[in-house]
XYZ file of C-alpha atoms in Angstrom:
189
model
C 4.834 20.940 -35.478
C 2.571 20.036 -32.774
C 5.031 18.869 -30.524
C 7.120 22.089 -31.059
C 4.131 24.202 -30.229
C 3.353 22.557 -26.981
C 7.080 22.260 -26.396
C 7.001 26.156 -26.705
C 3.976 26.341 -24.763
C 5.508 24.491 -21.928
C 8.496 26.612 -21.748
C 6.314 29.553 -21.601
C 4.033 28.339 -19.006
C 7.222 27.138 -16.888
C 8.939 30.849 -17.326
C 5.936 32.851 -16.561
C 5.487 30.354 -13.206
C 9.273 31.209 -12.528
C 8.968 35.059 -12.941
C 6.070 34.805 -10.596
C 7.431 32.665 -8.388
C 7.227 33.616 -4.693
C 10.906 34.898 -3.992
C 12.603 35.195 -0.635
C 16.189 35.464 -2.092
C 16.186 39.336 -1.845
C 18.229 42.051 0.345
C 15.556 41.795 3.083
C 16.007 38.302 2.985
C 18.512 37.410 6.292
C 19.794 33.652 6.278
C 20.090 32.354 9.560
C 19.524 28.301 9.592
C 19.440 25.316 7.110
C 19.662 21.647 7.572
C 18.736 18.644 4.518
C 14.857 19.820 4.870
C 14.552 23.426 4.833
C 16.174 26.867 4.926
C 15.004 29.249 7.276
C 15.463 33.330 6.242
C 14.322 36.254 8.137
C 12.900 39.460 6.521
C 14.991 42.434 7.726
C 12.073 44.830 6.793
C 9.893 43.641 9.328
C 12.075 43.555 12.513
C 11.232 45.361 15.358
C 11.976 44.887 19.490
C 10.321 46.429 22.728
C 12.956 46.473 25.461
C 10.145 47.008 27.737
C 8.805 43.625 27.340
C 11.570 41.993 26.112
C 10.314 40.865 22.931
C 10.508 41.047 19.251
C 8.092 40.565 16.230
C 9.895 39.143 12.811
C 8.140 37.066 9.714
C 10.207 34.321 8.506
C 9.962 31.831 5.824
C 10.903 28.404 5.706
C 12.065 26.803 2.488
C 11.486 23.415 2.307
C 13.239 20.884 0.079
C 9.800 19.644 -1.087
C 8.992 23.125 -2.252
C 6.819 24.198 0.493
C 7.534 27.729 1.602
C 5.867 28.713 5.103
C 5.879 32.127 5.805
C 5.432 32.834 9.601
C 4.801 36.089 11.795
C 6.585 35.790 15.240
C 6.507 37.270 18.525
C 9.988 36.601 19.951
C 9.976 36.234 24.116
C 13.816 36.607 24.620
C 13.749 36.083 28.640
C 12.354 32.330 28.014
C 13.467 31.469 24.437
C 9.701 30.997 23.364
C 8.018 32.411 19.921
C 4.218 33.242 19.705
C 3.377 32.346 16.246
C 0.364 34.469 14.430
C -0.336 34.333 10.988
C 1.169 31.418 8.188
C 1.170 31.578 4.706
C 1.944 28.517 2.661
C 2.934 28.738 -1.105
C 3.683 25.661 -2.764
C 6.596 25.354 -5.842
C 7.051 28.870 -5.295
C 3.979 30.398 -6.370
C 2.688 33.669 -5.608
C -1.189 32.564 -4.703
C -1.302 31.531 -0.509
C -1.818 27.857 -0.711
C -3.295 27.783 3.065
C -3.170 30.482 5.505
C -3.508 29.881 9.230
C -3.776 31.945 12.053
C -2.353 30.366 15.414
C -3.420 33.888 17.499
C -0.276 33.610 19.544
C 0.161 30.143 19.819
C 3.359 29.684 22.485
C 5.693 27.409 22.255
C 9.336 27.313 23.663
C 12.474 26.474 20.962
C 14.113 23.155 20.414
C 17.600 23.459 21.038
C 19.748 23.195 18.325
C 16.614 23.812 16.114
C 15.736 26.543 13.843
C 13.255 28.314 15.794
C 16.589 28.600 18.649
C 18.806 30.054 14.970
C 15.638 32.332 14.474
C 16.163 33.375 17.655
C 19.586 33.930 18.077
C 19.726 35.717 14.876
C 16.840 37.938 15.488
C 18.534 39.044 18.918
C 21.408 40.131 16.799
C 19.661 41.752 14.107
C 17.845 44.047 16.475
C 20.220 44.469 18.787
C 18.783 43.162 22.144
C 21.297 43.158 24.548
C 22.576 46.533 23.739
C 19.201 47.922 24.124
C 18.389 45.805 27.039
C 21.293 47.270 28.278
C 20.428 50.850 28.062
C 16.577 50.813 29.042
C 17.889 48.541 32.232
C 20.203 51.497 32.477
C 17.896 54.346 31.731
C 14.963 52.558 34.383
C 17.895 52.653 36.712
C 18.200 56.044 36.631
C 14.871 56.808 36.473
C 14.355 55.361 39.630
C 17.251 56.844 41.387
C 15.466 60.184 40.233
C 12.718 59.352 41.675
C 14.241 58.188 45.222
C 16.231 61.399 44.978
C 13.077 63.043 44.474
C 11.197 61.615 46.799
C 14.421 62.171 49.668
C 14.290 65.894 48.836
C 10.236 66.396 49.300
C 10.706 64.145 52.474
C 13.351 66.404 53.653
C 11.684 69.648 52.760
C 8.701 68.108 54.488
C 10.510 67.099 57.694
C 12.089 70.710 57.447
C 8.539 72.213 57.059
C 7.069 70.552 60.461
C 10.618 71.515 62.253
C 9.659 75.165 61.100
C 5.824 74.765 61.736
C 7.073 73.070 65.481
C 9.544 76.081 66.243
C 7.002 78.469 65.204
C 4.263 77.076 67.519
C 6.505 76.667 70.518
C 7.574 80.317 69.922
C 4.039 81.234 69.969
C 3.402 78.881 73.201
C 6.232 80.543 74.754
C 5.082 84.140 73.806
C 1.252 83.170 74.986
C 2.790 81.729 78.555
C 5.057 85.062 78.770
C 2.124 87.042 78.204
C 0.042 84.993 80.850
C 2.747 85.715 83.132
C 3.011 89.536 82.866
C -0.998 89.513 82.863
C -0.779 87.847 86.193
C 1.999 90.432 87.656
C 0.405 93.147 86.721
C -3.589 91.737 86.844
C -4.423 92.249 83.744
């Protein structure tokens, strides 16, 4: 009887721990990389992209075959294929309790070729639509630069026309004054 109670208690405990385990399998988690040691998934709900800096932010989880799950926040620099690492929450055996929290304060590293970080960058790049958004941003910047150049050219043209008009007015006044002086000289006024 004691064995049966112990077995029931053990099954109940296991069921409760599995039910409360940290899950990274919902619709918000997109797989991007696996090898014999771990699987990487990115959180679709935390993705963002800034075309001005050509960077993205993302949370990704690394589910290791050892039962450790590392949930890490990243800032991705597409221009040099590097990542800034910020918070890292480590969960053990799928527990909801954070075993260890580390803040790397944006420590940067370049993604190694063919590894999980490189796959994360490529995945986020596609998920945020980086290429199209960056192209749109560059086109917008070029259009704005062209509009500024055209406005500056218009302003310079207007200033040039104003200088010419002032010069003509000054010449007209000078001519008028010369004519008055000549007339005064002739009549002795």
